[in-house]
Tab-separated table of C-alpha atoms in Angstrom:
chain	number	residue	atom	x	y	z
A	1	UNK	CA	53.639	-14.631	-3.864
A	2	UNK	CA	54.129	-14.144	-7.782
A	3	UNK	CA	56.297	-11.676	-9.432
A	4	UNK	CA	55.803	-10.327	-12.775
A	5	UNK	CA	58.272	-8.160	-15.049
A	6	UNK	CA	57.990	-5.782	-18.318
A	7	UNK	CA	60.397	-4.887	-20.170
A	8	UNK	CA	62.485	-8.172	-19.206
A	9	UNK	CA	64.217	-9.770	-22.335
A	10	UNK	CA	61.152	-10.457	-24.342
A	11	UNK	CA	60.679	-7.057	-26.506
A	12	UNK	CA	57.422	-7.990	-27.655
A	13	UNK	CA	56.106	-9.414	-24.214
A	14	UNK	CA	54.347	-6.414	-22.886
A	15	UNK	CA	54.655	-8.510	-19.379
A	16	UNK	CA	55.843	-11.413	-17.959
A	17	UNK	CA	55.091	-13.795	-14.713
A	18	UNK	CA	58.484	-15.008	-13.271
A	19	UNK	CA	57.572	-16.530	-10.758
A	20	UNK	CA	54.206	-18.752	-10.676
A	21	UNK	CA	51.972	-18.515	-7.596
A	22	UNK	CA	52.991	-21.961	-5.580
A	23	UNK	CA	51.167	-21.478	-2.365
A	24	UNK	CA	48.335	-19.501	-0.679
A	25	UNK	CA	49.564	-17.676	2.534
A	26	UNK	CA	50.946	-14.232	3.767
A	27	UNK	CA	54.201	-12.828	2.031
A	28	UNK	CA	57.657	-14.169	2.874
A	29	UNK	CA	59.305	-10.862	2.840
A	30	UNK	CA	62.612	-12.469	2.234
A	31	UNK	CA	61.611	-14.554	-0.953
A	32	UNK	CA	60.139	-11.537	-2.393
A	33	UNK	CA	63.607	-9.416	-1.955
A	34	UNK	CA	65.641	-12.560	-3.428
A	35	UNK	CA	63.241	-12.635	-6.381
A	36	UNK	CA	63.235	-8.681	-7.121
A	37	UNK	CA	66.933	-8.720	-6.353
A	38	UNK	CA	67.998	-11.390	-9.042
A	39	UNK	CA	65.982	-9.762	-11.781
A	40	UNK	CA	68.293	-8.014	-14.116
A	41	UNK	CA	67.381	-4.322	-15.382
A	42	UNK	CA	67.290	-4.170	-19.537
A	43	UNK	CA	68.716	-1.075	-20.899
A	44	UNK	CA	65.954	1.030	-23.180
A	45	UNK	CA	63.402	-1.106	-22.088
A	46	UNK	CA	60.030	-0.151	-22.625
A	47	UNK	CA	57.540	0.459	-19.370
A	48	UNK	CA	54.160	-1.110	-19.438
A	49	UNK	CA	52.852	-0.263	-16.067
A	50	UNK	CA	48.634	-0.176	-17.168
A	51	UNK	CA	49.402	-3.332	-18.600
A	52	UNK	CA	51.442	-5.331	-15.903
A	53	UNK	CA	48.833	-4.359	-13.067
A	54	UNK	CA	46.184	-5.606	-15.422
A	55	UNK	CA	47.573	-8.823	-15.845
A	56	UNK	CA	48.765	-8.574	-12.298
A	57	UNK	CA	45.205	-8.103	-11.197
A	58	UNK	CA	44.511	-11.691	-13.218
A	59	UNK	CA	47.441	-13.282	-11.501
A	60	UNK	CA	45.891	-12.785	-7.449
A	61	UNK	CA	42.303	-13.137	-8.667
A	62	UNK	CA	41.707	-16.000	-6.949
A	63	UNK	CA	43.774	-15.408	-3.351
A	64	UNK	CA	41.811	-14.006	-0.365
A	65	UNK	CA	42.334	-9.987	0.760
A	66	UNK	CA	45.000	-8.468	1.344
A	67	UNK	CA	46.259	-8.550	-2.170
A	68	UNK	CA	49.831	-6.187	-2.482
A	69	UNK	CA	51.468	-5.100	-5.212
A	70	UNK	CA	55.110	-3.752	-5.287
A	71	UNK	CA	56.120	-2.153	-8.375
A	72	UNK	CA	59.843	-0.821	-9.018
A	73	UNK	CA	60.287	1.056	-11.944
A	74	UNK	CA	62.842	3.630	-12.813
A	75	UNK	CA	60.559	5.538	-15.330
A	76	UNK	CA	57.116	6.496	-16.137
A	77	UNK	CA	54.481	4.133	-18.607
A	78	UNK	CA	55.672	4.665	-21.641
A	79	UNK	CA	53.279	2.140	-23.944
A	80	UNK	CA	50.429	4.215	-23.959
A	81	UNK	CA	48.659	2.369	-20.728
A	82	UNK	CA	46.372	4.373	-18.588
A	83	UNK	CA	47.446	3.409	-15.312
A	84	UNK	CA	44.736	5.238	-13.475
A	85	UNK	CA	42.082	3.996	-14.927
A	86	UNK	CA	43.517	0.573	-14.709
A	87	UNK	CA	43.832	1.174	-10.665
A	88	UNK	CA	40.121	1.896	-11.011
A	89	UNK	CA	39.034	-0.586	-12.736
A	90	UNK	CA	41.049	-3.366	-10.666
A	91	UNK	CA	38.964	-1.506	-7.455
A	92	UNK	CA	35.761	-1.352	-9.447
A	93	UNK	CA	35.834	-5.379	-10.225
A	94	UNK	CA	36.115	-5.786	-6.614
A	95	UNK	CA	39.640	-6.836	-6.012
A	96	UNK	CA	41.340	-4.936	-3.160
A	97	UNK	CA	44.522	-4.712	-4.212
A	98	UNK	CA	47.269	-2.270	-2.666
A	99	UNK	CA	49.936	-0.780	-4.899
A	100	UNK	CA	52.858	0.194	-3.002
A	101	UNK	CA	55.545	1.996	-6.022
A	102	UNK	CA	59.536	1.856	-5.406
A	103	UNK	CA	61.238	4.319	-7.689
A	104	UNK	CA	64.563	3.818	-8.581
A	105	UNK	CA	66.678	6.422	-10.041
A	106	UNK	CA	63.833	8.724	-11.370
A	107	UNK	CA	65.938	11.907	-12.221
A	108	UNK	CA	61.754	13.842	-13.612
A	109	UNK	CA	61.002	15.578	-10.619
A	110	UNK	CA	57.443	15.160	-11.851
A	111	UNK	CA	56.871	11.887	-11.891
A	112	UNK	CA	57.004	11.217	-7.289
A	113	UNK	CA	53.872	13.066	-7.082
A	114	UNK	CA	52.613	11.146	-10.131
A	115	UNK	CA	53.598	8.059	-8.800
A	116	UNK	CA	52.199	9.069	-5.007
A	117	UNK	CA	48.853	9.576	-6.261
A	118	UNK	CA	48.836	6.039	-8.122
A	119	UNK	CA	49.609	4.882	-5.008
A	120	UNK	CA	47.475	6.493	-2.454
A	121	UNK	CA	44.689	5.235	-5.116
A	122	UNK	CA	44.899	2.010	-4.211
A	123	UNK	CA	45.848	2.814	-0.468
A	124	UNK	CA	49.643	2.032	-0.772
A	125	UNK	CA	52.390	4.680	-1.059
A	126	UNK	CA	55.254	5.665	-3.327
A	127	UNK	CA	58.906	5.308	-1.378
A	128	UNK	CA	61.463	6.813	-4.013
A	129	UNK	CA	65.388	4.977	-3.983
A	130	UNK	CA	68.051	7.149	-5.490
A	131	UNK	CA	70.779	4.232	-5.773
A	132	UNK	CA	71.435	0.421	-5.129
A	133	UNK	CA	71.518	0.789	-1.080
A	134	UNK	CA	68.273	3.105	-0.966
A	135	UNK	CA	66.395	0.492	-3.363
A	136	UNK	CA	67.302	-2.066	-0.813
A	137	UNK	CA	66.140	-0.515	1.914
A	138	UNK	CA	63.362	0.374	-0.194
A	139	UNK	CA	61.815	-2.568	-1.196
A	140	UNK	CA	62.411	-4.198	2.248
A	141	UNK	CA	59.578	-1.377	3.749
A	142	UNK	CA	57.659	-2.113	1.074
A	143	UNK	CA	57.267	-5.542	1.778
A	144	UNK	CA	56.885	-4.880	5.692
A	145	UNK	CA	53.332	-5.266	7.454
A	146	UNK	CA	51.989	-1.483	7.703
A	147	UNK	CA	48.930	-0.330	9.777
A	148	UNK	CA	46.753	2.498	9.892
A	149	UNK	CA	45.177	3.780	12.721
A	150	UNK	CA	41.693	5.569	12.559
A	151	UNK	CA	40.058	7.835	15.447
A	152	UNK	CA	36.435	6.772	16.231
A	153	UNK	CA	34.260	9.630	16.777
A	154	UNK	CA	31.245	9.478	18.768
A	155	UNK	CA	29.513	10.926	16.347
A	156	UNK	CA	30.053	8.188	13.731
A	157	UNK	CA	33.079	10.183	12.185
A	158	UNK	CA	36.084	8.204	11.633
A	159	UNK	CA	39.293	10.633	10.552
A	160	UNK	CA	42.801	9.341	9.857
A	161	UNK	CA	45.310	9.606	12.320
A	162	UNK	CA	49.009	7.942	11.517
A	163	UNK	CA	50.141	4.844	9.229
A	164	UNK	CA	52.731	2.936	11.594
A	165	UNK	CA	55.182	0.235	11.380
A	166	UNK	CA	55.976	-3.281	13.467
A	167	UNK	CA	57.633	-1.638	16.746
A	168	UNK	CA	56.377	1.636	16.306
A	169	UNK	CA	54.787	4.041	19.259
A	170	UNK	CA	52.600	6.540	18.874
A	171	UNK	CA	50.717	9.382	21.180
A	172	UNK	CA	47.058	9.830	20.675
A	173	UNK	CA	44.595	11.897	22.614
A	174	UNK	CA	41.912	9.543	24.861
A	175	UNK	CA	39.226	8.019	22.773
A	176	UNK	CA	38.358	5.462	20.556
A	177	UNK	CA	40.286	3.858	17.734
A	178	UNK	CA	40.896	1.453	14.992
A	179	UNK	CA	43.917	-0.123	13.843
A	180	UNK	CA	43.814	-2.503	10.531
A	181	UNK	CA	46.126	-3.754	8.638
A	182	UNK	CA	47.591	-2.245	5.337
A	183	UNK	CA	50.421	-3.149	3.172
A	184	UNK	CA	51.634	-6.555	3.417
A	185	UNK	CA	49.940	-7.125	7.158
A	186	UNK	CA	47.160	-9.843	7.513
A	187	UNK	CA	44.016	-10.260	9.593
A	188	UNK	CA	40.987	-8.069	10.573
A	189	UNK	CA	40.812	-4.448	11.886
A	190	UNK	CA	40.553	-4.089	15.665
A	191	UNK	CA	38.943	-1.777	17.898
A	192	UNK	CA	41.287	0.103	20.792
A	193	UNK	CA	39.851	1.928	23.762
A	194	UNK	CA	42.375	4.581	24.965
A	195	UNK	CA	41.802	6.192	28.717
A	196	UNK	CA	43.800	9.114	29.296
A	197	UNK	CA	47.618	8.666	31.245
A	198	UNK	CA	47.423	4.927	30.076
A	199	UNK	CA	48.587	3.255	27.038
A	200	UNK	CA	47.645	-0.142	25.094
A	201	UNK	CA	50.142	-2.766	24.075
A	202	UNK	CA	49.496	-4.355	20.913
A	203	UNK	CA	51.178	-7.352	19.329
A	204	UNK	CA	50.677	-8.753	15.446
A	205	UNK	CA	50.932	-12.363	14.228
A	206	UNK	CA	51.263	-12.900	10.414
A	207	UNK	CA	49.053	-16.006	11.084
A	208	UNK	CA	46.734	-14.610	13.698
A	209	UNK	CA	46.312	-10.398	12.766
A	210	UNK	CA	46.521	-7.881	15.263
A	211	UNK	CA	46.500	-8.963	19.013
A	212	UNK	CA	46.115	-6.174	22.146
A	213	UNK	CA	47.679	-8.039	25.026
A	214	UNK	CA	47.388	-5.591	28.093
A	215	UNK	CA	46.458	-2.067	29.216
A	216	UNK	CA	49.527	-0.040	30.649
A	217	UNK	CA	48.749	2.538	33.034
């Protein structure tokens, strides 16, 4: 884990890296919340969103999939970045790397569906905090292990169905599906085979991935 700030302290720093990558593993969703927590907000700072994801993008290079990004920011780019066309270039190089945007305070109500579509780019979201106790809450779904579940047609067709959370149920019709991991959630994708009046129990280890232990009738 690695977090990087703009605006912080250093006017002519378009970026920088406070805390250095020290270990390869999944995301300790606590240490992440301590670090975001403890970094203080600089009044008139300037927002260089194109360029932090670019030299975000640099930073995870070299860890395996899934690479997540959380950015909190309570305003739009505002150094002349492109931030699209950085997403798309970051997915065109080959790194998969999921943006998930916390915005705090953002009184433009132009900028959620601006920041939505940045995120649902890179297939994270945008989850919008209007004061201190939302951004909390906030950033601690951000950071939670998400999964999406796919239907499996028979005809090769695979459609979106829900994106669901650790202890989360869900009704689906009988058929075939595929649950993989998004967000901050490790492991491979795994196949489910639902009969109709039954239901399948499904367990996740940060270590191991997605687990289904047991059909229920």
């Amino acid at each position: 884990m690695r977090q990087r700030v703009c605006g912080h302290l250093q006017v002519d720093a378009p970026s920088r890296l406070r805390v250095p990558l020290k270990r390869v593993g999944p995301l300790e969703p606590a240490e992440a919340e301590s670090v975001i927590r403890a970094t203080p907000a600089i009044n008139l700072a300037r927002t260089a969103i194109a360029d932090s994801l670019a030299l975000v993008a640099q930073d995870l290079a070299e860890l395996e999939p899934p690479r997540m990004v959380v950015l909190v920011t309570d305003g739009d780019e505002t150094c002349d970045g492109d931030v699209p066309a950085e997403i798309q270039r970051i997915a065109a190089s080959g790194i998969d790397l999921r943006l998930t945007i916390v915005g705090f305070s953002i009184d433009d109500a132009e900028l959620a569906p601006t920041f939505e579509g940045w995120a649902e780019t890179s297939g994270g979201r945008y989850l919008p905090a209007g004061d201190a106790d939302a951004l909390s809450a906030a950033i601690t779904e951000a950071i939670a292990p998400r999964f999406g579940l796919e239907r499996l047609y028979l005809d090769g067709r695979i459609g979106p169905v829900s994106v669901i959370g650790l202890d989360e149920d869900i009704d689906v019709v009988a058929g075939g599906y595929r649950l993989r991991p998004l967000q901050s959630a490790t492991g491979e994708s795994i196949v489910l085979n639902i009969r109709d009046g039954s239901a399948v129990e499904v367990t996740y280890d940060r270590t191991l991935g997605l687990l289904p232990i047991g059909l229920k009738p």
